[in-house]
Every structure is written in C-alpha cells, then in structure tokens.
Amino acid sequence: MTFEHCVRCTICVENCPIFKINPSFPGPKQSGPDAQRFRLDGEGSVDEWVRLCCQCKRCEVSCPYGVSVADIILNAQLKYSSEHFSPFAAHLFANTNYLGMFASFFAPITNRLTRLSPVKNILSLLGLSNHLPLPQYRFLSMSRTRRNKGKGIKKVVFFTGCYLNYNDPDTGRGIRDLLVSLGCRVVIPQQMCCGLPSLGNGDREMAQRFAKKNAAVLVDYINKGYSVVYACTSCGLTLVHDYPEILKIPEGKRIAENTYNVHEYILGLIEEGYAQIRFGEVNKRIAYHIPCHLRALGIGYPAARLFEKIPSLKVHILDDNCCGLSGSYGFKKKNQSSCVKLGEIASNAILETGAEALVSDCGACRMQLGHFSSLPALDPSQIILESLQNAAVQAQTNKRSLL
C-alpha cells in the first residue's frame, strides 16, 4: 500500500533498529510515509538522512495496514543517490558481482592483502569500516565447480547468490548435495548478483541489468519445469519482491511464483511424500538467529520446522534483533557505530542462551554475529546434513549388529 494508507501509529518506529541507536535517523515513519507527502515530482532530494536506513524491512513487517514503508524509503534513497555524489564505498559495493569475480580469481592474494594494516588504512580512508574483517574469498567458487548434479524427477535451479558463490562455496556445495540426496536434479546456471547490493548503494540501473540477465536465465528453466531455490534470504527477497515490485522486471511475477527458500522446498518434498528422510540425533544447543529478510519474506521459519524433526537438538529461536551488518551497509565507515551497537545487542542475546553455536540463513548475519559472539556460525543446512549423516552412521551400526 502507498503512503496515503499510513495512519501514523508509529509501530514501524518501535520496530526500527536504526532509530533505537542512531538519533540522526528520524525513523521509518518520518523518512517514509511522512516525508513522501512532501516529495514532489521534479523537486530535488534533500533528505540525506534517508541513507541511514539499512533496509531491514522490519518496519514493513510490523505495519498493521500493510504500508510499503521500506519500499518508499528505498525509492527515496535511489532518488537521492541519483542526484548527489556517491562515495567510493557505494560504487565498490554496488559492483559486488564483479568484485566477487575478481577477488575470488586472485583469492590467495586478495585474502592476504585485506589483512595487511596499510591496506586496511587505505580502505578506511576510502570510506570502508574496519570493525569487521572483510570476508575471505575462495578460488574454487560455486561457479568454478560442478554445476549440474543428480538425476531425480524434481528439477531445481539453485540461485546461489554472491556470498555462497565466492566466499562460502563449501556450504553452497553442501546445499546442492543435500538436494541431490533428496532426489532432485540440481542445476546451477551462470548467474549474476541478484542486484540487491546495487539497489542498496543507489544504482538502480546496474541492479536492473543484473536482474534482466538473471530473469532471462531463470525463466528459461522455469519454462522447462524447474523450480528456483535460494539459500540466502536477501537474494530470495530480491527475486520474489524487488524484481516485480521495485525493478519492474517483466518476468518478475513468474519468477516470484516459482521461487522457494531451500528449506521451504525441502519441507514440501517431505509433506508430499516425495522424500523419505530419517533424521539422526544432533546433541547440540544452538541459537537460531532469524534474518530480517526471512521475516520479510512472510514464509515463516522453514529451517526451524526442520530442526523440530531432529532428535536431541535444542534450539533457541531469536527473531527480535537485527544483526546490524545488513550486507554492505555495515562495511561502510559512516555506518560503523550503528553496525557495532546492533551487532553487540544481537550477539549478547545469543550468548545468553548458552548455545554452543549460532545458526542463521544469512551469510552477513553469520559473519557479524560470529565475530561478536566468537561462536561457530553455521548455515541451517549444515545442521540438517549433520543429522542425516548421523542417521546414516546409526543405520550402518544397526545393520552390523544384526549380522
């Protein structure tokens, strides 16, 4: 719904993490629906503070009237960026796709350089935050390894996203193999960045270029009977929401109708009886941090439903806090204070549970909260794979005892 439907109840403000810790940000109501009433076509954009919004979309999730608060702010951010100078950090992170390609190709050099103090100082001068180490890159990315696997009836296109592709490909390959083990034929086509980093850094045109290239590939597979699955919740939200609503991609609606969270898809396989899964014991206590964009997707917490099926697993679900990193937002020096404060709040909540590991669907959340909590940071698929492996070991043990 548009800004006219806002009744100024301020529930969005109560749910805004940035408003709570940064007095320079007037909050989602003021920077969204309230300010929109005064934004006229043809008028220059003057509200620089609109850039302080991290696009967590908690305002939108909490709005009782369904006002698209975050979308209003995002469009204002894009307008402001198009009319004003964008710093180096914004241009760098808008090009996450090419940054990942380059950095992973020279991974050993990249990873060593970004750990050197002189390089950190230069990056700081260019506007990058230094509170969190830059993510490590891997030469053997998802795009450089086997992209087709499995011969099952169910056909799946795996949209990996940049983080799983360039920074954490082992987890991505684990998800691919998990789907194959459940009887899926998995294809990982050539793909670009989903476009969210470009949107978040004010470059709508670049986001649209990425989206159009991805849409052409994905729709071709959808027409052949494939479903699209994603593991990164931010990539997923971009595919199902931003493609049709923000970027106005013609194929956006069709992509949204055929795109699923990987754990949502696995639950579907179980519920329709296609996959018969035996879960083994996982004797762990985990804190499951819910990414903001998983909440925004409106599909519940599919991984948590799978966790319920795992014997001996103790799960603490934490959905009250934003991790504060918000992708490239937290890697900018100007947002460092907000990022650190929110990271400390979220990690303290995790530590209070007494968990021995934290779990989150979002790579950025895992980076941030793993750093602040010093706990192992896992993807939900890693817990599920551990359970299946334990079940297989137990079955083999039982078989031997019968001989």
Tab-separated table of N, CA, C and O in Angstrom, residues 57-126:
chain	number	residue	atom	x	y	z
A	57	LYS	N	13.673	-3.931	6.644
A	57	LYS	CA	12.243	-4.152	6.356
A	57	LYS	C	11.429	-4.556	7.579
A	57	LYS	O	10.286	-5.026	7.455
A	58	ARG	N	11.969	-4.341	8.761
A	58	ARG	CA	11.190	-4.617	9.967
A	58	ARG	C	9.997	-3.673	10.081
A	58	ARG	O	8.973	-4.036	10.653
A	59	CYS	N	10.136	-2.487	9.538
A	59	CYS	CA	9.018	-1.531	9.546
A	59	CYS	C	7.849	-2.073	8.727
A	59	CYS	O	6.688	-2.007	9.139
A	60	GLU	N	8.173	-2.632	7.579
A	60	GLU	CA	7.151	-3.151	6.678
A	60	GLU	C	6.457	-4.374	7.271
A	60	GLU	O	5.245	-4.533	7.169
A	61	VAL	N	7.250	-5.243	7.909
A	61	VAL	CA	6.694	-6.449	8.523
A	61	VAL	C	5.740	-6.087	9.651
A	61	VAL	O	4.702	-6.733	9.841
A	62	SER	N	6.070	-5.048	10.397
A	62	SER	CA	5.280	-4.696	11.577
A	62	SER	C	4.056	-3.828	11.270
A	62	SER	O	3.149	-3.722	12.108
A	63	CYS	N	4.002	-3.206	10.094
A	63	CYS	CA	2.909	-2.274	9.791
A	63	CYS	C	1.564	-3.004	9.748
A	63	CYS	O	1.358	-3.909	8.939
A	64	PRO	N	0.609	-2.624	10.597
A	64	PRO	CA	-0.684	-3.321	10.633
A	64	PRO	C	-1.559	-3.023	9.418
A	64	PRO	O	-2.543	-3.728	9.189
A	65	TYR	N	-1.193	-2.011	8.630
A	65	TYR	CA	-2.013	-1.638	7.473
A	65	TYR	C	-1.348	-2.008	6.144
A	65	TYR	O	-1.860	-1.665	5.080
A	66	GLY	N	-0.193	-2.679	6.220
A	66	GLY	CA	0.451	-3.149	5.006
A	66	GLY	C	1.073	-2.066	4.161
A	66	GLY	O	1.257	-2.241	2.941
A	67	VAL	N	1.430	-0.931	4.772
A	67	VAL	CA	2.089	0.141	4.017
A	67	VAL	C	3.511	-0.303	3.661
A	67	VAL	O	4.236	-0.840	4.493
A	68	SER	N	3.897	-0.085	2.425
A	68	SER	CA	5.229	-0.486	1.953
A	68	SER	C	6.268	0.548	2.376
A	68	SER	O	6.875	1.236	1.545
A	69	VAL	N	6.479	0.640	3.682
A	69	VAL	CA	7.345	1.677	4.243
A	69	VAL	C	8.765	1.577	3.688
A	69	VAL	O	9.348	2.571	3.244
A	70	ALA	N	9.338	0.371	3.726
A	70	ALA	CA	10.722	0.201	3.273
A	70	ALA	C	10.866	0.508	1.785
A	70	ALA	O	11.887	1.056	1.359
A	71	ASP	N	9.858	0.149	0.993
A	71	ASP	CA	9.912	0.451	-0.446
A	71	ASP	C	9.886	1.955	-0.693
A	71	ASP	O	10.574	2.465	-1.586
A	72	ILE	N	9.084	2.669	0.079
A	72	ILE	CA	9.029	4.124	-0.046
A	72	ILE	C	10.401	4.728	0.249
A	72	ILE	O	10.897	5.598	-0.486
A	73	ILE	N	11.028	4.238	1.320
A	73	ILE	CA	12.350	4.744	1.695
A	73	ILE	C	13.394	4.359	0.649
A	73	ILE	O	14.252	5.174	0.290
A	74	LEU	N	13.324	3.121	0.149
A	74	LEU	CA	14.287	2.676	-0.863
A	74	LEU	C	14.216	3.551	-2.111
A	74	LEU	O	15.251	3.960	-2.662
A	75	ASN	N	13.016	3.844	-2.572
A	75	ASN	CA	12.879	4.703	-3.752
A	75	ASN	C	13.409	6.108	-3.482
A	75	ASN	O	13.990	6.743	-4.374
A	76	ALA	N	13.236	6.583	-2.239
A	76	ALA	CA	13.790	7.887	-1.873
A	76	ALA	C	15.317	7.824	-1.839
A	76	ALA	O	16.002	8.779	-2.243
A	77	GLN	N	15.862	6.709	-1.358
A	77	GLN	CA	17.322	6.534	-1.348
A	77	GLN	C	17.877	6.529	-2.772
A	77	GLN	O	18.907	7.147	-3.048
A	78	LEU	N	17.196	5.824	-3.666
A	78	LEU	CA	17.653	5.754	-5.054
A	78	LEU	C	17.600	7.131	-5.719
A	78	LEU	O	18.507	7.502	-6.469
A	79	LYS	N	16.554	7.871	-5.423
A	79	LYS	CA	16.421	9.227	-5.991
A	79	LYS	C	17.531	10.137	-5.461
A	79	LYS	O	18.161	10.883	-6.227
A	80	TYR	N	17.780	10.057	-4.166
A	80	TYR	CA	18.828	10.893	-3.580
A	80	TYR	C	20.191	10.557	-4.195
A	80	TYR	O	20.963	11.451	-4.548
A	81	SER	N	20.473	9.269	-4.335
A	81	SER	CA	21.762	8.847	-4.887
A	81	SER	C	21.941	9.282	-6.331
A	81	SER	O	23.052	9.603	-6.761
A	82	SER	N	20.840	9.298	-7.079
A	82	SER	CA	20.931	9.702	-8.487
A	82	SER	C	21.193	11.197	-8.647
A	82	SER	O	21.654	11.643	-9.693
A	83	GLU	N	20.916	11.955	-7.600
A	83	GLU	CA	21.042	13.418	-7.677
A	83	GLU	C	22.268	13.953	-6.942
A	83	GLU	O	22.569	15.141	-7.020
A	84	HIS	N	22.954	13.088	-6.199
A	84	HIS	CA	24.079	13.531	-5.391
A	84	HIS	C	25.297	12.635	-5.609
A	84	HIS	O	25.180	11.522	-6.115
A	85	PHE	N	26.436	13.124	-5.167
A	85	PHE	CA	27.691	12.385	-5.292
A	85	PHE	C	27.639	11.109	-4.457
A	85	PHE	O	27.214	11.123	-3.303
A	86	SER	N	28.062	9.993	-5.044
A	86	SER	CA	28.151	8.728	-4.326
A	86	SER	C	29.610	8.442	-4.002
A	86	SER	O	30.464	8.500	-4.891
A	87	PRO	N	29.928	8.131	-2.762
A	87	PRO	CA	31.328	7.884	-2.372
A	87	PRO	C	31.863	6.586	-2.962
A	87	PRO	O	31.113	5.747	-3.485
A	88	PHE	N	33.166	6.409	-2.829
A	88	PHE	CA	33.839	5.229	-3.376
A	88	PHE	C	33.223	3.936	-2.854
A	88	PHE	O	33.020	2.986	-3.613
A	89	ALA	N	32.930	3.879	-1.544
A	89	ALA	CA	32.405	2.655	-0.948
A	89	ALA	C	31.095	2.241	-1.609
A	89	ALA	O	30.851	1.048	-1.827
A	90	ALA	N	30.256	3.209	-1.941
A	90	ALA	CA	28.973	2.891	-2.579
A	90	ALA	C	29.188	2.290	-3.963
A	90	ALA	O	28.533	1.316	-4.342
A	91	HIS	N	30.118	2.853	-4.723
A	91	HIS	CA	30.411	2.315	-6.063
A	91	HIS	C	31.031	0.925	-5.961
A	91	HIS	O	30.721	0.037	-6.753
A	92	LEU	N	31.899	0.746	-4.980
A	92	LEU	CA	32.552	-0.560	-4.802
A	92	LEU	C	31.525	-1.649	-4.518
A	92	LEU	O	31.506	-2.699	-5.176
A	93	PHE	N	30.643	-1.410	-3.544
A	93	PHE	CA	29.698	-2.443	-3.126
A	93	PHE	C	28.529	-2.592	-4.099
A	93	PHE	O	27.888	-3.648	-4.137
A	94	ALA	N	28.253	-1.560	-4.884
A	94	ALA	CA	27.240	-1.707	-5.924
A	94	ALA	C	27.698	-2.714	-6.970
A	94	ALA	O	26.882	-3.356	-7.639
A	95	ASN	N	29.008	-2.856	-7.086
A	95	ASN	CA	29.612	-3.786	-8.051
A	95	ASN	C	30.031	-5.094	-7.392
A	95	ASN	O	31.051	-5.685	-7.761
A	96	THR	N	29.270	-5.563	-6.435
A	96	THR	CA	29.610	-6.794	-5.711
A	96	THR	C	29.845	-7.969	-6.655
A	96	THR	O	30.718	-8.813	-6.418
A	97	ASN	N	29.074	-8.036	-7.732
A	97	ASN	CA	29.216	-9.133	-8.681
A	97	ASN	C	30.637	-9.185	-9.254
A	97	ASN	O	31.302	-10.227	-9.224
A	98	TYR	N	31.115	-8.047	-9.740
A	98	TYR	CA	32.442	-8.008	-10.353
A	98	TYR	C	33.541	-8.026	-9.297
A	98	TYR	O	34.628	-8.580	-9.529
A	99	LEU	N	33.263	-7.443	-8.145
A	99	LEU	CA	34.212	-7.501	-7.029
A	99	LEU	C	34.455	-8.958	-6.633
A	99	LEU	O	35.601	-9.385	-6.436
A	100	GLY	N	33.375	-9.736	-6.547
A	100	GLY	CA	33.498	-11.147	-6.182
A	100	GLY	C	34.243	-11.944	-7.233
A	100	GLY	O	35.091	-12.793	-6.900
A	101	MET	N	33.941	-11.693	-8.501
A	101	MET	CA	34.629	-12.403	-9.582
A	101	MET	C	36.131	-12.147	-9.536
A	101	MET	O	36.942	-13.074	-9.635
A	102	PHE	N	36.503	-10.894	-9.403
A	102	PHE	CA	37.922	-10.503	-9.398
A	102	PHE	C	38.621	-11.028	-8.143
A	102	PHE	O	39.691	-11.635	-8.221
A	103	ALA	N	38.007	-10.791	-6.974
A	103	ALA	CA	38.642	-11.155	-5.709
A	103	ALA	C	38.797	-12.659	-5.563
A	103	ALA	O	39.793	-13.142	-5.018
A	104	SER	N	37.824	-13.426	-6.051
A	104	SER	CA	37.934	-14.885	-5.931
A	104	SER	C	38.974	-15.451	-6.909
A	104	SER	O	39.651	-16.426	-6.598
A	105	PHE	N	39.101	-14.832	-8.087
A	105	PHE	CA	40.097	-15.309	-9.057
A	105	PHE	C	41.509	-15.155	-8.489
A	105	PHE	O	42.377	-15.990	-8.717
A	106	PHE	N	41.712	-14.071	-7.742
A	106	PHE	CA	43.015	-13.837	-7.109
A	106	PHE	C	42.912	-14.057	-5.593
A	106	PHE	O	43.533	-13.332	-4.812
A	107	ALA	N	42.134	-15.054	-5.186
A	107	ALA	CA	41.798	-15.250	-3.778
A	107	ALA	C	42.985	-15.251	-2.822
A	107	ALA	O	42.968	-14.533	-1.801
A	108	PRO	N	44.045	-16.015	-3.072
A	108	PRO	CA	45.163	-16.013	-2.113
A	108	PRO	C	45.759	-14.623	-1.922
A	108	PRO	O	46.096	-14.238	-0.798
A	109	ILE	N	45.881	-13.875	-3.031
A	109	ILE	CA	46.441	-12.523	-2.946
A	109	ILE	C	45.456	-11.585	-2.254
A	109	ILE	O	45.836	-10.802	-1.371
A	110	THR	N	44.179	-11.664	-2.662
A	110	THR	CA	43.139	-10.807	-2.082
A	110	THR	C	43.070	-10.979	-0.574
A	110	THR	O	43.051	-10.002	0.188
A	111	ASN	N	43.013	-12.226	-0.126
A	111	ASN	CA	42.851	-12.507	1.303
A	111	ASN	C	44.050	-12.039	2.112
A	111	ASN	O	43.892	-11.571	3.252
A	112	ARG	N	45.240	-12.153	1.534
A	112	ARG	CA	46.426	-11.694	2.255
A	112	ARG	C	46.475	-10.165	2.316
A	112	ARG	O	46.789	-9.580	3.367
A	113	LEU	N	46.172	-9.531	1.202
A	113	LEU	CA	46.230	-8.064	1.157
A	113	LEU	C	45.254	-7.422	2.133
A	113	LEU	O	45.589	-6.446	2.817
A	114	THR	N	44.019	-7.936	2.191
A	114	THR	CA	42.995	-7.307	3.035
A	114	THR	C	43.261	-7.495	4.521
A	114	THR	O	42.552	-6.916	5.349
A	115	ARG	N	44.275	-8.300	4.869
A	115	ARG	CA	44.656	-8.467	6.283
A	115	ARG	C	45.810	-7.557	6.679
A	115	ARG	O	46.139	-7.456	7.862
A	116	LEU	N	46.432	-6.887	5.698
A	116	LEU	CA	47.578	-6.025	5.980
A	116	LEU	C	47.123	-4.669	6.512
A	116	LEU	O	46.190	-4.055	5.977
A	117	SER	N	47.800	-4.183	7.545
A	117	SER	CA	47.432	-2.901	8.155
A	117	SER	C	47.455	-1.730	7.176
A	117	SER	O	46.536	-0.895	7.178
A	118	PRO	N	48.488	-1.599	6.324
A	118	PRO	CA	48.489	-0.472	5.376
A	118	PRO	C	47.270	-0.500	4.433
A	118	PRO	O	46.702	0.548	4.128
A	119	VAL	N	46.883	-1.705	3.992
A	119	VAL	CA	45.720	-1.826	3.109
A	119	VAL	C	44.446	-1.458	3.874
A	119	VAL	O	43.575	-0.752	3.347
A	120	LYS	N	44.340	-1.901	5.112
A	120	LYS	CA	43.176	-1.552	5.935
A	120	LYS	C	43.066	-0.040	6.103
A	120	LYS	O	41.972	0.529	6.048
A	121	ASN	N	44.212	0.608	6.304
A	121	ASN	CA	44.213	2.064	6.484
A	121	ASN	C	43.758	2.778	5.213
A	121	ASN	O	43.026	3.768	5.268
A	122	ILE	N	44.213	2.278	4.071
A	122	ILE	CA	43.800	2.879	2.797
A	122	ILE	C	42.299	2.703	2.586
A	122	ILE	O	41.590	3.645	2.202
A	123	LEU	N	41.806	1.497	2.860
A	123	LEU	CA	40.370	1.234	2.711
A	123	LEU	C	39.552	2.101	3.663
A	123	LEU	O	38.461	2.557	3.316
A	124	SER	N	40.085	2.336	4.847
A	124	SER	CA	39.404	3.203	5.806
A	124	SER	C	39.304	4.627	5.276
A	124	SER	O	38.265	5.292	5.400
A	125	LEU	N	40.386	5.108	4.664
A	125	LEU	CA	40.378	6.453	4.073
A	125	LEU	C	39.368	6.542	2.926
A	125	LEU	O	38.823	7.617	2.647
A	126	LEU	N	39.121	5.409	2.274
A	126	LEU	CA	38.172	5.376	1.162
A	126	LEU	C	36.736	5.145	1.618
A	126	LEU	O	35.829	5.004	0.795
